[in-house]
Coordinates of C-alpha atoms and ligand atoms in Angstrom, one line a residue:
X166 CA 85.6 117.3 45.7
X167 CA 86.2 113.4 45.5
X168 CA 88.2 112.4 49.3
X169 CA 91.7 110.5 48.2
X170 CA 93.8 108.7 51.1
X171 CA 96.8 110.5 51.1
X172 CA 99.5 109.0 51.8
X173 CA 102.3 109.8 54.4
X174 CA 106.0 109.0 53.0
X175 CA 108.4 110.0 56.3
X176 CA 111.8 110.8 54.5
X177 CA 114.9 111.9 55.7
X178 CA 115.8 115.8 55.4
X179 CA 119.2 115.4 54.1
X180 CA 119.2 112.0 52.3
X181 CA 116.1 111.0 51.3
X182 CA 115.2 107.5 50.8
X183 CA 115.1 107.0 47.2
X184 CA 111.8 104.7 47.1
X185 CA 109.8 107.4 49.0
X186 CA 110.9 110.2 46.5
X187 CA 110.1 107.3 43.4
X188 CA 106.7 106.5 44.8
X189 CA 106.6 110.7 45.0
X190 CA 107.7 111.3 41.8
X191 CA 105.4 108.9 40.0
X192 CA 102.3 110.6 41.4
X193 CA 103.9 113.6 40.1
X194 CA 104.5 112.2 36.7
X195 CA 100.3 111.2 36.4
X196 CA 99.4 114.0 37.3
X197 CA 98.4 113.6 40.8
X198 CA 99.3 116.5 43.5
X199 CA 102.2 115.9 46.2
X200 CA 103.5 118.0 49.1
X201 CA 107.2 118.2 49.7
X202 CA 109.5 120.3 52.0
X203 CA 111.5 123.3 50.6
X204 CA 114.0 125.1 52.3
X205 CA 111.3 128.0 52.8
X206 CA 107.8 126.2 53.6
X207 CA 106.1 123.2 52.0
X208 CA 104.8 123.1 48.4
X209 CA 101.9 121.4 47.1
X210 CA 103.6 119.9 43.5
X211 CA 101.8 119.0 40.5
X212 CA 103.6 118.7 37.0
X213 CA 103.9 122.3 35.3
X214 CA 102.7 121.0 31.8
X215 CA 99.7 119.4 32.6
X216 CA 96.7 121.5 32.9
X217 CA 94.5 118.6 34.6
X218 CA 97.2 118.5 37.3
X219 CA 97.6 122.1 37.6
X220 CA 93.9 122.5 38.0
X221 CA 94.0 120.4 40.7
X222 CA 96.4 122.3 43.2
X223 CA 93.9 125.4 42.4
X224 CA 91.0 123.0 43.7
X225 CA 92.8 121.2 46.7
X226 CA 94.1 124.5 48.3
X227 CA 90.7 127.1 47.4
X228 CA 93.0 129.1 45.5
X229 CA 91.8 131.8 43.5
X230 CA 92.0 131.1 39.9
X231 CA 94.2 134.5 39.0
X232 CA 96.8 133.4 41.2
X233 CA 99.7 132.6 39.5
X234 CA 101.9 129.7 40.7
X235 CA 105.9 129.2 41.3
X236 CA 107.4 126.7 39.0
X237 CA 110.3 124.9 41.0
X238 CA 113.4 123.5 38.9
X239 CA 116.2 121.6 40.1
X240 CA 118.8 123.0 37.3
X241 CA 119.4 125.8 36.1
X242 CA 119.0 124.7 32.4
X243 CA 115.5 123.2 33.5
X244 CA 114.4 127.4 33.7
X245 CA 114.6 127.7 29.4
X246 CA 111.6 124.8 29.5
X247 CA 109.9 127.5 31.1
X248 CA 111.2 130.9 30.3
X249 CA 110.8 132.1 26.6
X250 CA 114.0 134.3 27.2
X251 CA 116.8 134.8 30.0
X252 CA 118.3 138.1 30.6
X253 CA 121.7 138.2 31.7
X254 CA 120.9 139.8 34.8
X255 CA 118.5 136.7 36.1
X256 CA 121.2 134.3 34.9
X257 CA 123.9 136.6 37.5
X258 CA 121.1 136.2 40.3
X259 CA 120.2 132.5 39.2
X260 CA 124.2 132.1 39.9
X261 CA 124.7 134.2 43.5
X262 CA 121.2 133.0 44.9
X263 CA 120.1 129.5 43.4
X264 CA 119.7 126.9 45.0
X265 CA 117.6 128.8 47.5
X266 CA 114.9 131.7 48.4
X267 CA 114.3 134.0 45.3
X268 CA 112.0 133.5 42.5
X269 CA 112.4 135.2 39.3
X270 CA 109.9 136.5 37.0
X271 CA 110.9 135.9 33.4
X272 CA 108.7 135.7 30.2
X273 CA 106.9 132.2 30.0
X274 CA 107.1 129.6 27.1
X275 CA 104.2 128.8 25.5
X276 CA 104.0 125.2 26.6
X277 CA 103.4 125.6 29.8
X278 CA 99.8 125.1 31.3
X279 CA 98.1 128.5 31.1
X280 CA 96.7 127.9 34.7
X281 CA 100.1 128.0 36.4
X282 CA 100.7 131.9 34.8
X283 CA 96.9 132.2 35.3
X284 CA 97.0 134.0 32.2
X285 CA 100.0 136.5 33.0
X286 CA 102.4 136.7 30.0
X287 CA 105.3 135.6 32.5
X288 CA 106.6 132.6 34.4
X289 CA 107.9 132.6 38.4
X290 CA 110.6 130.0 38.8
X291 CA 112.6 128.8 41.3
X292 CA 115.0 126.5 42.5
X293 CA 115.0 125.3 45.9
X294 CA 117.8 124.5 48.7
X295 CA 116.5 121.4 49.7
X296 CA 117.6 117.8 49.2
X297 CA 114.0 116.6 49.4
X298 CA 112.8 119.0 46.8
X299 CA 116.0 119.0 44.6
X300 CA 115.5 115.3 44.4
X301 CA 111.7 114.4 43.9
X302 CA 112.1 117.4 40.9
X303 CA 115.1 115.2 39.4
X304 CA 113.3 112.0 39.5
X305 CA 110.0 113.1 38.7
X306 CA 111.8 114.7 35.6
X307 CA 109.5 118.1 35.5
X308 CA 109.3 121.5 36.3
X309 CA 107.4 121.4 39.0
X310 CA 104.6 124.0 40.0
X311 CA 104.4 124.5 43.6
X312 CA 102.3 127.1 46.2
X313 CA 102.5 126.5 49.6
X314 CA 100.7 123.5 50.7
X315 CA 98.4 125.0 52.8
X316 CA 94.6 125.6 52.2
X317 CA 94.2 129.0 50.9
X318 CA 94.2 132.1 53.3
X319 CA 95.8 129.8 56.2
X320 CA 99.3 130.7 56.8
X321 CA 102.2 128.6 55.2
X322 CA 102.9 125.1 56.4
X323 CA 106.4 124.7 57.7
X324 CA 105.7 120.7 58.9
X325 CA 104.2 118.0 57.9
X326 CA 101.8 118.1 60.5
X327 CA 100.3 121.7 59.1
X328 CA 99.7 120.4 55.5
X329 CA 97.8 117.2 57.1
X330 CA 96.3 119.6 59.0
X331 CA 94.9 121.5 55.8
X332 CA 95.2 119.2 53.3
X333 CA 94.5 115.4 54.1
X334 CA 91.9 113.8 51.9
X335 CA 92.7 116.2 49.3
X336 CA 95.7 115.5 47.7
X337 CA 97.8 112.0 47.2
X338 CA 100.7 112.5 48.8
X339 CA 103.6 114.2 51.9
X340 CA 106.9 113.6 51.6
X341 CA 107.1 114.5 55.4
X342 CA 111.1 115.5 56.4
X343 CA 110.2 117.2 59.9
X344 CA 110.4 121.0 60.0
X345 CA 111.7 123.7 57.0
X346 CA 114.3 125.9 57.4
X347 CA 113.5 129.5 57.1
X348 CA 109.9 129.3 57.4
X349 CA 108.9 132.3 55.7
X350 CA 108.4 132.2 51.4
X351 CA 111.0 133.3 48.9
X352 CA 111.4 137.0 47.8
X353 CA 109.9 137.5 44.0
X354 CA 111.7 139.7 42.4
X355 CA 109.9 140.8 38.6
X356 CA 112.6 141.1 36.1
X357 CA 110.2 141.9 33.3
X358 CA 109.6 145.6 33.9
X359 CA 111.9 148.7 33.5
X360 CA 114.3 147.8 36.9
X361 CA 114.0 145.2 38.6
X362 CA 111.3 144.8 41.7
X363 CA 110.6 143.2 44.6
X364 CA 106.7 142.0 44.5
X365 CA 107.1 139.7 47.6
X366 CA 109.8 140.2 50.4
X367 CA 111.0 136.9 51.8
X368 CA 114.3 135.1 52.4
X369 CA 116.9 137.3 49.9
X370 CA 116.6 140.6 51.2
X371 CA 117.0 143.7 49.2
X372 CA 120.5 144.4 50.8
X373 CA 121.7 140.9 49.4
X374 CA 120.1 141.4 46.0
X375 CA 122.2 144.8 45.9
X376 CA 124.9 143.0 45.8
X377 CA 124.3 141.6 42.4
X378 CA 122.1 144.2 41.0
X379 CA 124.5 146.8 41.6
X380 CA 121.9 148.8 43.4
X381 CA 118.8 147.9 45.4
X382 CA 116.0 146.9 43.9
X383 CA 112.4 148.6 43.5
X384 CA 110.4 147.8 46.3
X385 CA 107.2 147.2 44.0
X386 CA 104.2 147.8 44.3
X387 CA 103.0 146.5 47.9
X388 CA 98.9 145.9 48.6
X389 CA 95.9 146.4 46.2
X390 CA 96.7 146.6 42.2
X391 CA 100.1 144.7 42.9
X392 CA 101.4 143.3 39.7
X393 CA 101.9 140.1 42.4
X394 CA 98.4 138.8 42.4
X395 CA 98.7 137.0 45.1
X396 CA 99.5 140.2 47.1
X397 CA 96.0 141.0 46.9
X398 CA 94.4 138.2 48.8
X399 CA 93.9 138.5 52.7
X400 CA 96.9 135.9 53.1
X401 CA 99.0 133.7 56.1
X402 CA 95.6 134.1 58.6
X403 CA 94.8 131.7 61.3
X404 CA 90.8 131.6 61.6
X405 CA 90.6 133.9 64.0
X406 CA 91.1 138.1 63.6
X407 CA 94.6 139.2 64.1
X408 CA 95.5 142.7 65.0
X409 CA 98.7 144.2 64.6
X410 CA 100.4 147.5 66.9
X411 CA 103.3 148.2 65.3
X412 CA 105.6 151.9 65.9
X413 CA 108.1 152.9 68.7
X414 CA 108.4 150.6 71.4
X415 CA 107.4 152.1 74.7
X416 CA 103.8 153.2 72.6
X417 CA 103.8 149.7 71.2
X418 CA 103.1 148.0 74.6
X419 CA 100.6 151.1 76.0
X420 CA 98.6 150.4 72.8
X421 CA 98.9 146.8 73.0
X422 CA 97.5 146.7 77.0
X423 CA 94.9 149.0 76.0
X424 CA 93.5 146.9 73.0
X425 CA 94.0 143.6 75.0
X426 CA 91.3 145.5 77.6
X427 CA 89.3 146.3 74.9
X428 CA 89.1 142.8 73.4
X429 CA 88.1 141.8 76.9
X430 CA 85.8 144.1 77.8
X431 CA 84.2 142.7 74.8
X432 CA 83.9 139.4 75.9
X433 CA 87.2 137.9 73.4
X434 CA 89.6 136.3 75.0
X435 CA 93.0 137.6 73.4
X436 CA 96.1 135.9 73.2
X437 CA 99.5 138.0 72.3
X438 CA 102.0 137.1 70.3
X439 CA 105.7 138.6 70.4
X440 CA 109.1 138.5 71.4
X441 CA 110.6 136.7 74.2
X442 CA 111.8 139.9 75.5
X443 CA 108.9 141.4 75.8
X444 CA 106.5 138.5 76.8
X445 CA 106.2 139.1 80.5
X446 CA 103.5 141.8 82.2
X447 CA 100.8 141.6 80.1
X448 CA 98.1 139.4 82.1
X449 CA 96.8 137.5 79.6
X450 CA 98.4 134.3 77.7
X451 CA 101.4 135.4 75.7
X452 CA 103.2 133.4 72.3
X453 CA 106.7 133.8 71.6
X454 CA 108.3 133.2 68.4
X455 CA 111.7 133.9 68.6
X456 CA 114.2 136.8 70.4
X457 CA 113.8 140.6 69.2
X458 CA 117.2 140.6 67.8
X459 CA 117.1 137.6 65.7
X460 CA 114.7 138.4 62.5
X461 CA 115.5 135.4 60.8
X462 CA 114.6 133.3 64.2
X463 CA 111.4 134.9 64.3
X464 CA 110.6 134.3 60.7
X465 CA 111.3 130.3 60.9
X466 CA 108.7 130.3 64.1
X467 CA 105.7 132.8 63.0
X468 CA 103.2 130.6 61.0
X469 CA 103.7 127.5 63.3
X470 CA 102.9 130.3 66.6
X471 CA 100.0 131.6 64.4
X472 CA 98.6 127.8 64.6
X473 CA 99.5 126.5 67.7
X474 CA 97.5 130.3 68.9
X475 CA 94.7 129.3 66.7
X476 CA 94.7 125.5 68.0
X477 CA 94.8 126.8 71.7
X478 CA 91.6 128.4 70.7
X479 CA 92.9 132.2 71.3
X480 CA 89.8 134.1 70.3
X481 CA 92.3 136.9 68.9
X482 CA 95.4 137.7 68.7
X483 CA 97.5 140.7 69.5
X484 CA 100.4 140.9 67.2
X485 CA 103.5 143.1 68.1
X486 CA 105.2 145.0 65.3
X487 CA 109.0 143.8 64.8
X488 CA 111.9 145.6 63.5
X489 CA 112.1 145.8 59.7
X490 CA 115.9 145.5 58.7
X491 CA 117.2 142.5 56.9
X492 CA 114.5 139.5 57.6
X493 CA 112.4 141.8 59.7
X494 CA 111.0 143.3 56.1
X495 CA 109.7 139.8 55.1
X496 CA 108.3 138.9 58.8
X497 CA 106.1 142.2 58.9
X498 CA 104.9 142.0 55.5
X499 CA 103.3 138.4 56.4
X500 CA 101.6 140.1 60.0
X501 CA 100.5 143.1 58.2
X502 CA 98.8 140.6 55.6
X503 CA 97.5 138.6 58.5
X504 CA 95.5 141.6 60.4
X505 CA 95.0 143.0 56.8
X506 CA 92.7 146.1 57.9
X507 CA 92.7 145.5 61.9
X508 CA 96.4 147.8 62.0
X509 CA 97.2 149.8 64.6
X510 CA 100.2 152.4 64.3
X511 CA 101.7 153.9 67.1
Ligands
TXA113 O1 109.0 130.0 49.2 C1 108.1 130.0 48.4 O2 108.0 130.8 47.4 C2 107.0 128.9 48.5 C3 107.7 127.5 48.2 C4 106.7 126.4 48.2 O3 108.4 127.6 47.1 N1 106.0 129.1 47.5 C5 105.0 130.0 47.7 O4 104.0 130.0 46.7 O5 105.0 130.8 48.5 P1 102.7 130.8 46.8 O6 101.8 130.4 45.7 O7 102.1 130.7 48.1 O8 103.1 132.3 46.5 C6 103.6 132.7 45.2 C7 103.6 134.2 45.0 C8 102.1 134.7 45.0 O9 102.1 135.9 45.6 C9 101.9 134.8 43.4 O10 100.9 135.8 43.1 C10 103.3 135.2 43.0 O11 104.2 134.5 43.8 N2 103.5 134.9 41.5 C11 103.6 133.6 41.0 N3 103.7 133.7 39.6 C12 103.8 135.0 39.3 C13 103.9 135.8 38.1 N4 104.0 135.2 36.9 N5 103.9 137.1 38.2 C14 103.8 137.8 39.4 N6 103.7 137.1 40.6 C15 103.6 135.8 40.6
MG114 MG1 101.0 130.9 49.8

């Protein structure tokens, strides 16, 4: 792959400068790839109708080719470019929940490169709650399809230092505007089947869905054969094994102390990773993200402590299981997709 200097535009979260989002938009618009902040994690952009372009993001991040990618609008009328057909139901959530963390599945349009369905009859789009994203999709004038900005397999950027990290010589531009928001991906919710499900949980939980749906939605199908191909993959892992001890608390820290002599008896040295509260005791260095009671707190930290572990040169890392209500659902999804087979219940 040919190295590009990519080039670092600093912007400001809330008001952008409008030559940085220009310059930004113009790679957009000749089809070269940029990374921008969203209100969840940064996406790597490229314009939604050009297949060159399109090819490109699958080529910069090492994505698989049957991985579908997330079309980002910045109005709602932008979604029929995209969509063949909007049910009423998508327009309700489009209404509660845009701008911000849920992406709908709808039947695609034709028009749209082939590459960003990755040859799925259906679209994911989106419309983001940031003023950085809302604006470079304005002025570059195009849908724009966006994964996360990290290389593939690597957990999600949340600043601009991470996509350097991953990215840098590999893609034209950053619009760098400091640190995202929630941290953790939106929640897809397929509205192409019978009901609709939730193929991804992230920053709309189920409870809030309820509230338009009239009743929660169907969890969907969560691991191997998802109809969410990107489920699939082994996803949001630093480069070094994970392990995850999740269950009732008191057996969570026995098992956790007995792996961690484990790892060291076999000559790893193990780093753990888990709630303030619960940090101190455990003799070797341990990684907060965020307090026990605050899910969404510990969602907005996880994949910059997964990093900074990996950067400190952890050679694993011991992962404590958090609760699952609201947030929580979205936060052990991504750890249980980090350790992928090395889980421990308790
Ligand atoms: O918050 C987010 O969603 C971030 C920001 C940048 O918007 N984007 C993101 O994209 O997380 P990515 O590519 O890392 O994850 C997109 C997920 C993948 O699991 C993919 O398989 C799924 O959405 N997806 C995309 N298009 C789909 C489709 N047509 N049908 C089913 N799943 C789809
Ligand atoms: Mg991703």
């Amino acid at each position: 792959m040919v190295s590009v200097e990519t080039l670092h535009l600093k912007v400001d979260p809330l008001n952008p400068e409008p030559d940085a989002i220009d310059r930004a938009a113009e790679f957009l618009r000749r089809g070269a790839l940029v990374a921008f902040p969203t209100e969840t994690v940064y996406g790597l952009g490229a314009d939604a109708f050009d297949d060159q372009a399109v090819a490109r993001i699958f080529q910069a991040k090492g994505r698989p080719a049957d991985n579908p990618i997330i079309v980002h609008v910045a109005d709602t009328w932008d979604v029929s470019r995209v969509a063949a057909f909007i049910p009423e139901i998508a327009s309700a959530l489009m209404n509660a929940f845009w701008p911000g963390p849920l992406t709908l599945i709808l039947p695609r349009r034709e028009n749209l490169s082939p590459l960003v369905a990755a040859g799925l009859p259906t679209v994911a789009v989106r419309m983001p709650n940031h003023p950085v994203a809302l604006a470079l999709i304005r002025a570059a004038g195009l849908p724009v399809a966006a994964p996360s900005a990290n290389l593939s397999g690597r957990p999600s950027p949340t600043l601009g230092s991470h996509v350097a990290t991953d990215l840098d010589g590999r893609i034209a531009a950053v619009l760098d505007a400091g640190s995202t928001g929630m941290g953790i991906e939106s929640t897809v919710l397929d509205l192409t089947g019978g009901a609709p499900a939730i193929l991804r949980p992230g920053g709309v939980t189920a409870e809030d869905l309820a509230q338009v749906l009239g009743r929660l939605p169907l969890p969907g199908p969560v691991g191997a054969g998802g109809k969410s191909p990107g489920t699939r993959y082994r996803h949001y892992s630093p480069g070094i094994p994970v392990y995850l001890v999740e269950g009732e608390r008191d057996k969570v820290r026995r098992a956790v102390c007995k792996l961690l002599a484990e790892l060291i008896a076999a000559g790893r040295t193990p780093s753990v990773l888990c709630a303030t509260e619960h940090a101190s005791g455990y003799g070797v260095p341990a990684v907060t993200y965020g307090s026990w009671n605050d899910a969404a707190g510990l969602g907005r930290t996880l994949y910059a402590a997964l990093r900074a572990m990996e950067e400190r040169g952890a050679g694993a890392i011991v992962a404590e299981g958090v609760a699952e209500s609201g947030l929580g659902k979205a936060v052990m999804d991504r750890l249980r997709r980090a350790a992928h087979d090395h889980i421990i219940r308790v």
